[in-house]
Coordinates of C-alpha atoms and ligand atoms in Angstrom, one line a residue:
M1 CA -217.6 104.5 -9.3
T2 CA -218.9 103.3 -13.1
D3 CA -216.9 106.5 -14.3
N4 CA -213.5 105.1 -13.5
G5 CA -214.5 102.1 -14.4
R6 CA -215.1 103.3 -18.4
L7 CA -212.3 105.6 -17.7
L8 CA -209.8 102.7 -16.9
S9 CA -210.7 100.3 -19.2
T10 CA -210.6 103.6 -22.2
A11 CA -206.6 104.0 -20.7
L12 CA -206.1 99.8 -21.2
A13 CA -207.7 99.4 -24.3
I14 CA -205.0 102.9 -26.0
V15 CA -202.0 101.2 -23.8
V16 CA -202.7 97.9 -25.7
V17 CA -203.6 99.3 -29.6
G18 CA -200.3 101.6 -28.3
Y19 CA -198.5 98.6 -28.0
G20 CA -198.8 97.0 -31.1
F21 CA -197.7 100.3 -32.5
Y22 CA -194.9 100.5 -31.1
W23 CA -193.9 96.9 -31.9
F24 CA -194.6 97.8 -35.6
R25 CA -192.5 100.8 -35.7
G26 CA -190.0 99.4 -33.7
Y27 CA -189.2 96.6 -35.9
G28 CA -190.4 97.9 -39.4
P29 CA -187.7 98.7 -42.0
G30 CA -185.9 101.4 -41.2
D31 CA -187.8 104.5 -41.1
I32 CA -185.2 107.0 -38.9
G33 CA -187.1 110.2 -38.4
S34 CA -190.6 108.9 -38.6
A35 CA -190.7 108.4 -34.7
E36 CA -192.0 111.6 -33.8
I37 CA -192.6 112.0 -29.9
T38 CA -196.3 112.7 -30.0
E39 CA -198.8 114.4 -26.8
S40 CA -200.7 111.1 -27.1
E41 CA -198.3 108.5 -26.4
I42 CA -196.7 110.9 -23.6
L43 CA -200.4 111.1 -21.9
D44 CA -201.0 107.8 -22.6
H45 CA -197.6 106.3 -20.0
I46 CA -199.2 109.4 -17.9
R47 CA -201.9 108.0 -17.3
Y48 CA -201.6 104.3 -16.9
L49 CA -198.3 105.4 -14.1
S50 CA -200.8 108.2 -12.7
D51 CA -203.8 106.3 -12.8
D52 CA -204.8 105.2 -9.1
E53 CA -204.6 101.5 -9.8
R54 CA -201.2 102.5 -9.1
A55 CA -201.3 103.8 -5.8
G56 CA -198.9 106.9 -5.8
R57 CA -196.4 103.9 -7.0
Y58 CA -194.8 103.9 -3.1
P59 CA -191.7 102.1 -3.4
G60 CA -191.7 98.8 -2.3
T61 CA -195.9 98.0 -2.9
R62 CA -197.3 95.2 -5.6
E63 CA -198.0 98.8 -7.4
S64 CA -194.5 99.5 -7.5
K65 CA -193.7 96.5 -8.6
D66 CA -196.2 96.7 -11.5
V67 CA -194.6 100.0 -12.9
I68 CA -191.2 98.3 -12.8
S69 CA -192.6 95.2 -14.8
Y70 CA -194.4 98.2 -17.7
L71 CA -190.8 100.2 -17.8
I72 CA -189.6 96.6 -18.5
K73 CA -192.3 95.5 -20.6
Q74 CA -191.9 99.0 -22.7
F75 CA -188.6 99.0 -23.7
K76 CA -188.3 95.4 -24.7
S77 CA -191.1 96.5 -26.8
F78 CA -188.6 99.0 -28.1
G79 CA -185.4 96.9 -28.1
I80 CA -183.7 98.3 -25.0
S81 CA -181.6 96.1 -24.3
P82 CA -180.8 95.8 -20.3
G83 CA -178.7 98.1 -18.9
G84 CA -178.1 96.2 -15.1
K85 CA -175.6 94.2 -14.1
N86 CA -176.1 90.0 -15.8
N87 CA -178.0 91.1 -18.4
S88 CA -181.2 92.3 -16.1
Y89 CA -183.5 95.4 -15.9
V90 CA -183.7 95.9 -13.0
Q91 CA -181.0 97.0 -9.5
T92 CA -182.6 96.3 -6.4
F93 CA -181.3 97.7 -3.0
S94 CA -183.0 97.5 0.2
V95 CA -184.4 100.4 1.9
L96 CA -184.8 101.5 5.9
D97 CA -188.5 102.7 5.9
G98 CA -189.7 102.6 9.2
I99 CA -189.7 101.4 12.2
E100 CA -191.9 99.3 14.5
L101 CA -192.7 98.5 18.2
G102 CA -190.5 94.6 19.2
S103 CA -192.5 92.5 21.6
N104 CA -189.9 93.4 24.4
N105 CA -191.0 96.5 25.7
H106 CA -191.8 96.8 29.3
L107 CA -191.4 100.0 31.5
M108 CA -191.8 99.7 35.8
I109 CA -191.6 102.3 38.1
G110 CA -191.5 101.0 41.9
N111 CA -193.3 97.9 41.7
D112 CA -196.3 99.3 39.0
S113 CA -196.4 97.8 35.9
L114 CA -197.1 100.6 32.8
G115 CA -198.8 100.0 29.7
I116 CA -196.9 100.4 25.8
D117 CA -198.8 103.0 23.4
A118 CA -200.9 103.5 26.9
D119 CA -198.2 105.1 29.7
F120 CA -195.4 105.3 27.4
I121 CA -193.6 105.0 23.9
P122 CA -190.1 104.7 23.2
L123 CA -188.6 107.6 20.5
W124 CA -187.5 106.9 17.2
F125 CA -184.3 107.1 18.1
S126 CA -184.6 104.6 21.0
G127 CA -181.4 102.8 21.6
N128 CA -182.5 98.9 22.9
G129 CA -181.5 97.5 25.5
D130 CA -182.7 97.4 29.7
L131 CA -181.8 99.6 32.0
S132 CA -183.0 99.5 36.0
T133 CA -182.1 102.2 38.0
S134 CA -183.3 105.0 39.6
A135 CA -183.8 109.1 37.9
V136 CA -182.6 112.6 38.3
F137 CA -185.3 115.5 37.3
A138 CA -182.6 117.5 34.9
G139 CA -185.5 120.9 34.4
Y140 CA -184.8 121.2 30.4
G141 CA -182.3 118.8 29.9
F142 CA -180.2 122.2 28.5
D143 CA -176.5 122.7 28.5
I144 CA -176.8 125.9 26.7
K145 CA -173.4 128.2 26.1
E146 CA -174.1 130.7 23.5
D147 CA -172.8 134.6 23.9
S148 CA -176.6 135.7 25.0
L149 CA -177.8 132.9 26.5
V150 CA -176.3 130.1 29.7
W151 CA -178.6 127.6 31.1
N152 CA -176.7 123.9 32.4
D153 CA -179.0 121.8 33.5
Y154 CA -176.9 119.5 35.0
G155 CA -175.0 122.0 37.0
G156 CA -175.4 120.6 39.9
I157 CA -176.4 116.8 39.7
D158 CA -174.1 113.9 39.2
V159 CA -176.1 111.3 36.6
D160 CA -173.4 109.6 35.4
G161 CA -175.8 105.5 35.3
K162 CA -178.6 106.4 36.2
W163 CA -181.8 107.7 34.5
V164 CA -182.1 111.0 33.1
M165 CA -185.4 112.9 32.9
V166 CA -186.6 116.0 30.9
M167 CA -189.0 118.0 29.8
R168 CA -190.3 118.5 27.2
H169 CA -189.8 121.6 25.0
S170 CA -188.9 124.9 26.5
P171 CA -189.7 128.1 28.3
A172 CA -190.4 129.8 24.7
R173 CA -192.3 126.7 23.0
D174 CA -194.4 128.2 20.2
N175 CA -191.1 130.5 18.8
P176 CA -189.2 128.4 16.5
H177 CA -186.7 131.5 16.5
S178 CA -186.3 132.0 20.0
L179 CA -182.5 131.0 21.0
Y180 CA -184.1 128.0 23.3
A181 CA -184.9 126.4 19.4
S182 CA -182.4 124.2 18.8
H183 CA -181.5 123.0 21.9
A184 CA -185.1 122.3 22.8
E185 CA -184.9 119.4 20.3
L186 CA -186.0 115.7 21.0
H187 CA -182.7 114.6 20.2
K188 CA -180.3 117.3 21.1
K189 CA -181.4 117.0 24.6
M190 CA -180.6 113.0 24.9
V191 CA -177.1 113.7 23.0
V192 CA -176.5 115.9 26.2
A193 CA -177.7 113.7 28.8
R194 CA -175.7 111.1 27.0
D195 CA -172.5 113.2 27.0
R196 CA -172.9 114.0 31.0
G197 CA -173.1 109.8 31.2
A198 CA -176.6 109.7 31.8
A199 CA -177.7 105.6 31.0
G200 CA -181.4 106.6 29.8
I201 CA -184.0 109.4 29.0
L202 CA -187.2 109.9 30.2
Y203 CA -189.5 112.8 28.7
I204 CA -192.0 114.8 30.4
S205 CA -195.1 116.9 28.5
Q206 CA -195.4 120.4 29.6
V207 CA -198.9 121.0 30.5
E208 CA -200.1 122.1 27.5
D209 CA -199.4 118.5 25.5
S210 CA -201.7 115.8 26.0
T211 CA -200.8 112.7 24.1
L212 CA -197.3 110.5 23.3
I213 CA -194.8 111.1 21.1
P214 CA -196.0 108.7 18.1
L215 CA -193.7 106.5 16.9
R216 CA -192.6 107.0 13.7
Y217 CA -189.4 106.6 11.0
H218 CA -187.2 109.9 10.8
A219 CA -184.7 109.6 8.2
G220 CA -180.9 109.8 9.5
Y221 CA -181.0 109.2 13.4
S222 CA -179.1 106.4 14.3
K223 CA -180.1 105.0 17.1
A224 CA -179.2 106.7 21.2
G225 CA -177.1 103.7 22.5
M226 CA -179.3 104.0 25.4
P227 CA -183.0 104.5 25.8
A228 CA -185.4 106.8 25.1
I229 CA -188.9 107.2 26.5
H230 CA -192.1 109.4 26.6
L231 CA -194.1 108.7 29.5
S232 CA -197.6 109.8 29.2
N233 CA -199.1 113.0 31.5
K234 CA -200.6 110.2 33.9
Q235 CA -197.3 108.3 34.7
A236 CA -195.2 111.7 35.3
D237 CA -197.4 113.0 37.3
E238 CA -197.2 109.9 39.5
L239 CA -194.2 109.8 39.7
L240 CA -193.5 113.3 40.8
N241 CA -196.2 113.6 43.0
S242 CA -195.0 110.9 44.7
V243 CA -191.7 113.0 45.5
G244 CA -193.6 115.9 46.8
R245 CA -193.3 117.5 43.3
S246 CA -196.1 118.8 39.9
R247 CA -195.6 118.8 36.5
K248 CA -196.8 122.6 36.9
A249 CA -195.7 123.6 39.4
I250 CA -192.5 122.8 37.6
Q251 CA -192.7 123.9 34.8
T252 CA -194.1 127.5 35.9
K253 CA -191.6 128.4 38.0
M254 CA -188.6 127.5 34.7
D255 CA -190.5 129.3 32.8
R256 CA -190.6 132.3 35.5
T257 CA -186.9 131.9 36.8
L258 CA -185.4 131.0 32.8
S259 CA -182.8 129.1 35.1
P260 CA -182.9 125.5 35.9
L261 CA -184.6 123.2 38.4
T262 CA -183.5 120.1 39.2
F263 CA -184.0 117.3 42.1
D264 CA -182.5 113.2 42.5
M265 CA -185.0 110.5 42.8
P266 CA -182.9 108.4 44.9
N267 CA -185.3 105.8 46.1
T268 CA -187.4 105.6 43.0
I269 CA -186.1 102.1 40.4
I270 CA -187.3 102.7 36.8
S271 CA -187.0 98.9 35.2
A272 CA -187.0 99.7 31.0
S273 CA -186.7 97.1 28.4
V274 CA -187.1 98.3 24.7
E275 CA -186.8 96.8 21.4
L276 CA -187.6 98.6 18.1
K277 CA -187.3 96.9 14.8
S278 CA -186.2 98.5 11.7
V279 CA -188.3 97.9 8.4
Y280 CA -187.0 97.3 5.4
I281 CA -188.1 97.5 2.0
R282 CA -187.2 96.5 -1.7
A283 CA -186.7 98.9 -4.1
A284 CA -185.1 98.8 -8.2
N285 CA -183.9 100.9 -10.5
V286 CA -185.2 100.3 -14.1
L287 CA -182.3 100.6 -16.3
G288 CA -182.0 99.9 -20.5
K289 CA -179.4 101.1 -22.8
I290 CA -178.8 101.6 -26.4
T291 CA -175.5 100.3 -27.6
S292 CA -173.6 102.8 -30.2
R293 CA -172.2 100.7 -32.7
N294 CA -169.2 103.3 -33.3
H295 CA -166.1 101.3 -31.1
K296 CA -164.4 104.7 -30.6
F297 CA -166.8 106.0 -28.0
R298 CA -169.8 103.2 -27.4
D299 CA -168.1 102.5 -23.7
K300 CA -169.1 106.5 -23.1
Y301 CA -172.3 107.2 -21.7
I302 CA -175.3 109.9 -21.5
V303 CA -177.1 109.0 -18.4
V304 CA -180.9 109.2 -19.1
G305 CA -183.3 109.5 -15.9
A306 CA -186.1 110.2 -14.7
H307 CA -187.5 108.8 -10.8
F308 CA -190.9 106.9 -11.6
D309 CA -191.6 106.7 -7.5
H310 CA -194.2 108.8 -5.6
L311 CA -195.7 108.9 -2.1
G312 CA -198.0 106.0 -2.0
Y313 CA -201.0 107.1 0.1
G314 CA -199.5 110.0 1.6
G315 CA -199.2 110.5 5.2
P316 CA -197.0 112.0 8.3
G317 CA -193.4 111.9 7.3
T318 CA -193.5 111.0 3.3
G319 CA -193.1 114.4 1.9
S320 CA -196.4 115.2 1.0
R321 CA -197.7 118.6 1.4
K322 CA -201.3 117.6 3.3
P323 CA -199.9 115.1 5.6
D324 CA -203.1 114.8 7.3
T325 CA -205.4 113.8 4.6
T326 CA -204.2 109.9 3.7
A327 CA -205.3 109.6 -0.3
I328 CA -203.3 108.6 -3.8
H329 CA -201.1 110.6 -4.1
S330 CA -201.4 110.2 -8.3
G331 CA -198.2 112.0 -9.1
A332 CA -199.0 112.4 -12.5
D333 CA -196.4 115.9 -12.9
D334 CA -194.1 114.1 -9.9
N335 CA -192.7 112.0 -11.9
A336 CA -194.8 110.0 -14.0
S337 CA -194.5 113.2 -16.8
G338 CA -190.8 112.7 -17.1
T339 CA -191.1 108.6 -16.9
A340 CA -193.0 109.2 -19.9
G341 CA -190.2 111.5 -21.5
I342 CA -187.8 108.2 -20.5
L343 CA -189.7 105.7 -22.6
E344 CA -190.6 108.0 -25.4
L345 CA -186.5 109.5 -25.4
A346 CA -185.9 105.7 -25.8
H347 CA -188.5 104.9 -28.2
K348 CA -187.0 107.9 -30.5
L349 CA -183.4 106.7 -30.0
Q350 CA -183.6 103.9 -30.1
L351 CA -185.1 103.6 -34.0
N352 CA -182.4 106.8 -34.9
R353 CA -180.0 104.8 -33.0
K354 CA -177.6 105.3 -36.3
L355 CA -177.5 108.8 -35.4
L356 CA -175.8 107.9 -32.0
K357 CA -171.2 107.6 -30.8
R358 CA -172.0 107.6 -27.8
S359 CA -174.1 104.6 -25.7
V360 CA -177.4 105.9 -23.8
L361 CA -178.3 104.1 -20.1
F362 CA -182.1 104.7 -19.3
V363 CA -182.5 104.3 -15.8
G364 CA -185.6 105.0 -14.2
F365 CA -185.0 105.6 -10.2
D366 CA -186.7 104.9 -7.2
A367 CA -187.2 106.1 -3.8
E368 CA -186.5 109.6 -5.3
E369 CA -188.9 111.1 -2.9
K370 CA -187.5 109.7 0.4
G371 CA -184.0 111.4 -0.7
V372 CA -182.6 110.6 -4.0
L373 CA -181.9 106.9 -3.0
G374 CA -182.0 104.8 -6.1
A375 CA -179.6 107.9 -7.5
K376 CA -177.3 107.6 -4.7
H377 CA -177.8 103.6 -5.5
F378 CA -176.5 104.2 -8.5
V379 CA -173.8 106.2 -8.1
E380 CA -172.5 104.2 -5.6
N381 CA -173.3 101.1 -7.5
P382 CA -172.5 101.9 -11.2
T383 CA -173.8 99.5 -14.2
V384 CA -170.7 101.0 -15.9
E385 CA -168.1 103.2 -15.3
L386 CA -168.3 106.3 -13.3
S387 CA -165.6 108.1 -15.2
N388 CA -167.4 106.9 -18.5
I389 CA -170.8 108.8 -17.8
V390 CA -170.0 112.0 -19.6
T391 CA -173.7 113.7 -18.8
M392 CA -175.9 113.0 -16.7
I393 CA -180.1 114.3 -18.2
N394 CA -182.7 114.2 -15.4
M395 CA -186.9 115.0 -16.0
D396 CA -188.5 115.7 -12.4
M397 CA -191.8 117.2 -13.5
I398 CA -192.0 118.1 -17.1
G399 CA -196.0 118.1 -17.5
R400 CA -197.3 121.2 -15.7
I401 CA -195.1 124.5 -18.4
T402 CA -196.8 127.0 -17.3
D403 CA -196.9 130.3 -20.4
S404 CA -194.7 128.1 -22.2
I405 CA -191.9 128.7 -20.6
A406 CA -189.7 125.6 -18.8
T407 CA -186.4 125.4 -16.9
V408 CA -183.1 123.8 -17.1
G409 CA -180.9 123.4 -14.6
G410 CA -176.7 122.7 -14.3
V411 CA -176.3 124.3 -17.3
G412 CA -173.2 125.8 -15.3
T413 CA -171.9 122.3 -14.9
S414 CA -169.9 122.4 -18.7
P415 CA -169.0 125.0 -20.4
L416 CA -170.6 123.5 -23.5
F417 CA -174.0 123.6 -21.9
P418 CA -175.0 127.3 -22.6
I419 CA -174.0 127.5 -26.0
L420 CA -175.8 123.8 -26.7
L421 CA -179.3 124.8 -25.2
D422 CA -179.8 128.4 -27.1
S423 CA -179.0 127.1 -30.0
L424 CA -181.3 123.9 -29.8
S425 CA -183.8 125.7 -27.7
E426 CA -184.1 129.0 -30.6
K427 CA -186.8 127.1 -33.1
S428 CA -188.4 125.6 -30.1
P429 CA -191.6 127.8 -29.5
I430 CA -191.0 127.4 -25.2
T431 CA -188.5 129.6 -24.2
L432 CA -186.0 127.5 -22.0
K433 CA -184.2 129.1 -19.1
Q434 CA -181.5 128.1 -18.0
D435 CA -180.1 128.1 -14.1
P436 CA -176.3 127.0 -13.3
A437 CA -176.7 125.4 -10.2
G438 CA -175.6 121.6 -10.5
Y439 CA -177.2 120.8 -7.0
G440 CA -181.0 120.5 -6.7
P441 CA -183.4 118.1 -5.2
S442 CA -183.5 115.6 -7.4
D443 CA -181.7 112.6 -8.7
H444 CA -179.0 114.7 -10.7
S445 CA -177.5 115.8 -7.6
A446 CA -176.0 112.0 -7.2
F447 CA -174.0 113.0 -10.5
Y448 CA -173.1 116.2 -9.6
I449 CA -171.6 115.0 -7.0
K450 CA -169.5 112.9 -8.2
D451 CA -168.7 115.5 -10.6
I452 CA -170.4 114.8 -14.1
P453 CA -171.8 117.0 -15.9
V454 CA -175.7 117.2 -15.2
L455 CA -178.9 118.8 -17.0
F456 CA -182.1 119.0 -15.1
F457 CA -185.6 119.5 -17.3
F458 CA -188.4 121.1 -15.2
S459 CA -191.5 122.5 -16.2
G460 CA -191.8 124.6 -12.7
F461 CA -193.8 124.1 -9.4
H462 CA -197.3 124.5 -9.2
S463 CA -200.2 124.1 -5.7
D464 CA -200.7 120.4 -6.7
Y465 CA -196.8 119.4 -7.0
H466 CA -197.4 116.8 -3.4
T467 CA -200.4 116.9 -2.7
P468 CA -203.6 113.9 -4.1
D469 CA -204.3 116.6 -6.7
D470 CA -201.5 116.1 -8.9
D471 CA -203.4 114.0 -11.8
W472 CA -203.5 113.7 -15.3
K473 CA -205.6 115.9 -16.2
H474 CA -203.4 119.2 -15.3
I475 CA -200.7 117.8 -17.5
D476 CA -199.9 119.8 -20.7
A477 CA -198.2 116.8 -22.8
W478 CA -197.9 119.6 -25.8
G479 CA -195.1 121.3 -23.3
A480 CA -193.5 118.5 -22.2
K481 CA -193.3 117.2 -25.9
Q482 CA -191.4 120.5 -26.2
I483 CA -189.2 119.9 -23.5
L484 CA -188.7 116.4 -24.7
D485 CA -188.0 117.6 -28.2
I486 CA -185.0 119.4 -26.9
A487 CA -183.5 117.0 -24.5
F488 CA -183.5 114.7 -27.8
N489 CA -181.3 116.7 -29.4
V490 CA -179.6 117.6 -26.5
I491 CA -178.4 114.4 -26.0
T492 CA -177.7 113.5 -29.8
H493 CA -175.3 116.8 -29.6
I494 CA -173.7 115.1 -26.7
S495 CA -173.6 111.3 -27.9
R496 CA -172.2 113.0 -31.5
A497 CA -169.6 115.4 -29.9
A498 CA -166.3 115.4 -30.6
E499 CA -165.6 116.0 -27.1
R500 CA -167.3 115.0 -24.4
P501 CA -168.3 117.8 -22.3
V502 CA -165.7 119.1 -19.9
F503 CA -167.2 119.2 -16.3
T504 CA -166.8 122.6 -13.8
I505 CA -168.5 123.1 -10.6
A506 CA -171.3 124.7 -10.3
G507 CA -172.4 125.9 -7.2
P508 CA -173.1 123.8 -3.7
K509 CA -173.0 120.3 -3.7
E510 CA -175.3 119.9 -0.2
P511 CA -178.8 121.7 -0.1
S512 CA -178.9 125.4 0.8
G513 CA -179.9 126.2 3.9
R514 CA -180.8 123.2 6.4
R515 CA -180.2 124.0 10.2
R516 CA -177.3 126.1 8.8
G517 CA -178.5 129.5 10.5
K518 CA -176.7 128.6 13.9
L519 CA -173.3 127.3 12.4
K520 CA -170.3 129.4 13.0
V521 CA -167.8 127.6 11.4
T522 CA -168.3 124.7 8.4
L523 CA -166.3 121.7 7.8
G524 CA -166.1 121.7 4.2
I525 CA -167.8 118.7 3.1
I526 CA -170.7 116.6 1.5
P527 CA -172.1 115.0 4.9
S528 CA -174.2 111.7 3.7
Y529 CA -178.1 112.2 4.3
G530 CA -178.6 108.6 3.2
S531 CA -176.1 106.4 4.9
L532 CA -176.5 103.4 7.5
D533 CA -173.7 103.8 8.8
V534 CA -172.5 105.0 12.7
G535 CA -171.1 108.3 12.1
L536 CA -170.8 110.4 10.0
K537 CA -170.5 109.4 6.1
V538 CA -168.4 111.7 4.3
D539 CA -170.1 111.5 0.8
G540 CA -167.6 113.8 -0.2
I541 CA -165.3 117.0 -0.2
S542 CA -167.3 120.6 -1.2
N543 CA -164.5 122.9 -0.4
P544 CA -161.0 121.9 -1.6
H545 CA -159.2 124.1 1.1
G546 CA -162.1 123.9 3.7
P547 CA -161.1 122.5 7.3
A548 CA -161.5 119.0 6.5
A549 CA -159.6 118.9 3.3
K550 CA -156.6 120.7 5.2
A551 CA -156.7 118.6 8.0
G552 CA -157.3 115.5 5.7
I553 CA -160.7 114.0 5.7
Q554 CA -161.5 112.1 2.5
R555 CA -164.3 111.3 1.1
G556 CA -165.4 107.5 2.7
D557 CA -164.3 109.0 5.6
I558 CA -166.9 108.1 8.6
I559 CA -166.7 110.8 11.1
K560 CA -166.5 109.0 14.6
T561 CA -166.1 111.8 17.6
M562 CA -165.3 116.1 16.7
G563 CA -163.6 117.5 20.0
G564 CA -164.0 114.3 21.9
K565 CA -167.3 113.7 21.7
T566 CA -169.2 111.1 19.9
V567 CA -170.9 111.6 16.1
M568 CA -173.6 108.8 15.6
D569 CA -175.4 110.5 13.0
I570 CA -175.9 113.4 11.1
Y571 CA -178.3 115.0 14.0
E572 CA -175.5 114.8 16.3
F573 CA -172.9 115.7 13.5
M574 CA -175.1 119.3 13.1
D575 CA -175.1 119.4 17.0
R576 CA -171.4 119.2 17.4
L577 CA -170.8 121.4 14.6
A578 CA -172.6 124.5 16.3
E579 CA -170.5 124.3 19.5
F580 CA -167.2 124.9 17.4
K581 CA -166.0 129.0 16.8
K582 CA -163.5 130.0 14.0
G583 CA -160.1 129.6 14.6
Q584 CA -160.5 126.8 17.2
T585 CA -158.8 123.2 16.6
I586 CA -160.5 120.4 17.5
T587 CA -159.3 116.4 17.2
V588 CA -161.5 114.2 15.2
I589 CA -161.4 110.8 14.7
I590 CA -162.9 109.1 11.3
D591 CA -162.9 105.3 10.0
R592 CA -161.0 104.9 7.0
G593 CA -161.5 101.8 5.7
G594 CA -162.3 100.0 8.8
T595 CA -159.4 101.6 11.0
E596 CA -159.2 104.4 13.2
K597 CA -157.3 107.8 12.5
E598 CA -157.4 110.6 14.8
L599 CA -156.9 114.2 12.6
S600 CA -156.3 117.9 14.2
V601 CA -159.1 119.8 12.7
S602 CA -158.8 124.1 12.1
F603 CA -161.2 126.0 11.6
Ligands
LIG701 ZN1 -191.9 115.2 -6.0

C-alpha cells in the first residue's frame, strides 16, 4: 500500500514536470530536430496509462474517460488540432456490452412456478416473449447429414408450434474434434429446432453437468426469435419422472445405441416469459491532426493509430487468458505502449511540421479488444474522406522487444513499403522483420478491408499477453523508441513522397481458421463481425471471382436467407454454409438499402 502510494506520487510528479517541458518545447522558437523521442517520455505515458488507477482502461468506464482526457490534454499541449467532426477531439459510439435479466422472467411447468436463476435460466441468444404449450422431447436435437454420420432427431415427431426439449452436448461430449462437435452447440440445436417449426427450446443437462449455464453476453448473436431456456437438473428430473422417464436412462440409451430417442409430452403445459435486456456502453475514439501547409497535398492524410482500451478487470468473455482471475489487467504493452507511441509521434511531428506535405491524423482507438470496434466505427464514419487516407500506420504492442527484433506487418499492401522499410531501418540498431499480410488481429485490419495500404508495428507476443501481469516494469522503452524512430521516418517519407502508396492486396481480408474446417464451400465475402443488424452484413467482397461476387452480392448487403433458411447472425450463416456442397446452386435473399432481392448463388 505504502509502496504503491509512493510510486503513484513519483509518477504524478514526473507527469507534471513533463507537462511543463512539453509546453515549453511545443511553443518555443522553431527548434526543429531537437524534439527527440526519449525513453523516459515513453515510459511516463505507459506508467500513467497502465497505472492501477486506470483499472485496465475498459471502454465506457470512468477510468477510460480519464484516459481520453489525458490523451486530449497531451494533444492540446503539443498544439495538435482536433481531428473529429465539429472541432472535437472525440468520436463517440455505442457498444453492445452485455445482457441482463429484465423483470419479466417466469416459467411454470403444469402448476409449479419455477425460480429464475435456481430452476431455470434463459440462454444468451433467447428471444423475448411468452410461450405456453406442451413439449416434445427430441433427443440431442440433431439433424446431421454428413457422409459418415446421419442422425435425425426430428424424424417421427411433430414439433410445430411446441416446445422442443433437447439434451445438451452429444455422445462424445469431451471430444471437440468429434463429428458431433459442431452439431452439439447450444445455438445450433436452437436453429435446427426453429427450422422444424418449434416455438421454443428447453435444454436439459447430461448427468455430468451440475449447474445452470451462466447468463453471459457473447458477441455476434442475434435473438433467436423464440424462448431458449436451460432447466435445472432438479426440474428436468421432475418433469421427466412425471412421464415415466429418467434423464440418466435417456442419456445412457442414446449414447449406447447412437440413435434418436424421442417422445411427446402432450399433457404438461409449460408457460414461459423471457425478458433479456441489452446493456450498451459509450466508447470513444480520440482524434487529433496536424494539417500540412502544402496546399496541393494537405487534404491527404496518413492515419497513425493505436488502441488505448484494454480488458479492465478481465474475467470470462473479456479476452483475458486468465479468465478465472479477477484482477486489473494493466495492459502496459497492450496497448499503453502504442498509445504512448501516438503521443510521442504527434509531438515530434508537430515540431517538425515543416517537413510534412500530406497531413497526419492521429487516432487513439477504443474497444479494440472487443473486436476492433473503434477502428470499424471510424472507417464506417470517417472524419476525413477514406479515399484521402493514403496509409494507415498502426502500433499495437511495441513495448516488449526481444533480441532487438520487431515486426512490421502489412508491407505487402503497397509495392513502396518493402523498399521504404529496408532503407529506413538500415541504420536502426533493431532488426525489423517484414510480414506482407494486410490482415492481422488489430485496428489496421479495418483499413485494409477498405483497400487502404497499412503498416503494423509490433514487438511480439509474450507470456504476459492478456493477463494481469502485462505490467510497465517489463517494458523495454529503448526498443519502443527504436520502433518509433523508424515510424517517424516512415511517416515523414510517405507524407513527402511524390506519389501516394499504391494499394495492393496482401492476403485474405478475414481472420483465418475461424470455424472453417467443416466448410466445403465459401462465398467469397467478408462477413461483418460487429454488426447489430439482423442477418449477415457483408463488409466487403474478399474474392472478386467467388460465388457471391458472381451472383451480384455487394458490400453493405445483408444476407437474410440461404437456401430458403433464415440467417439471423454470423453463427447461423456459418451453420448454413456448412450444409452446402460444391456444384450446388441456391437462392439467397438479401436486403440492399431496405429492398429485398433474390439472387442465385452457385458454389
Ligand atoms: Zn489486446
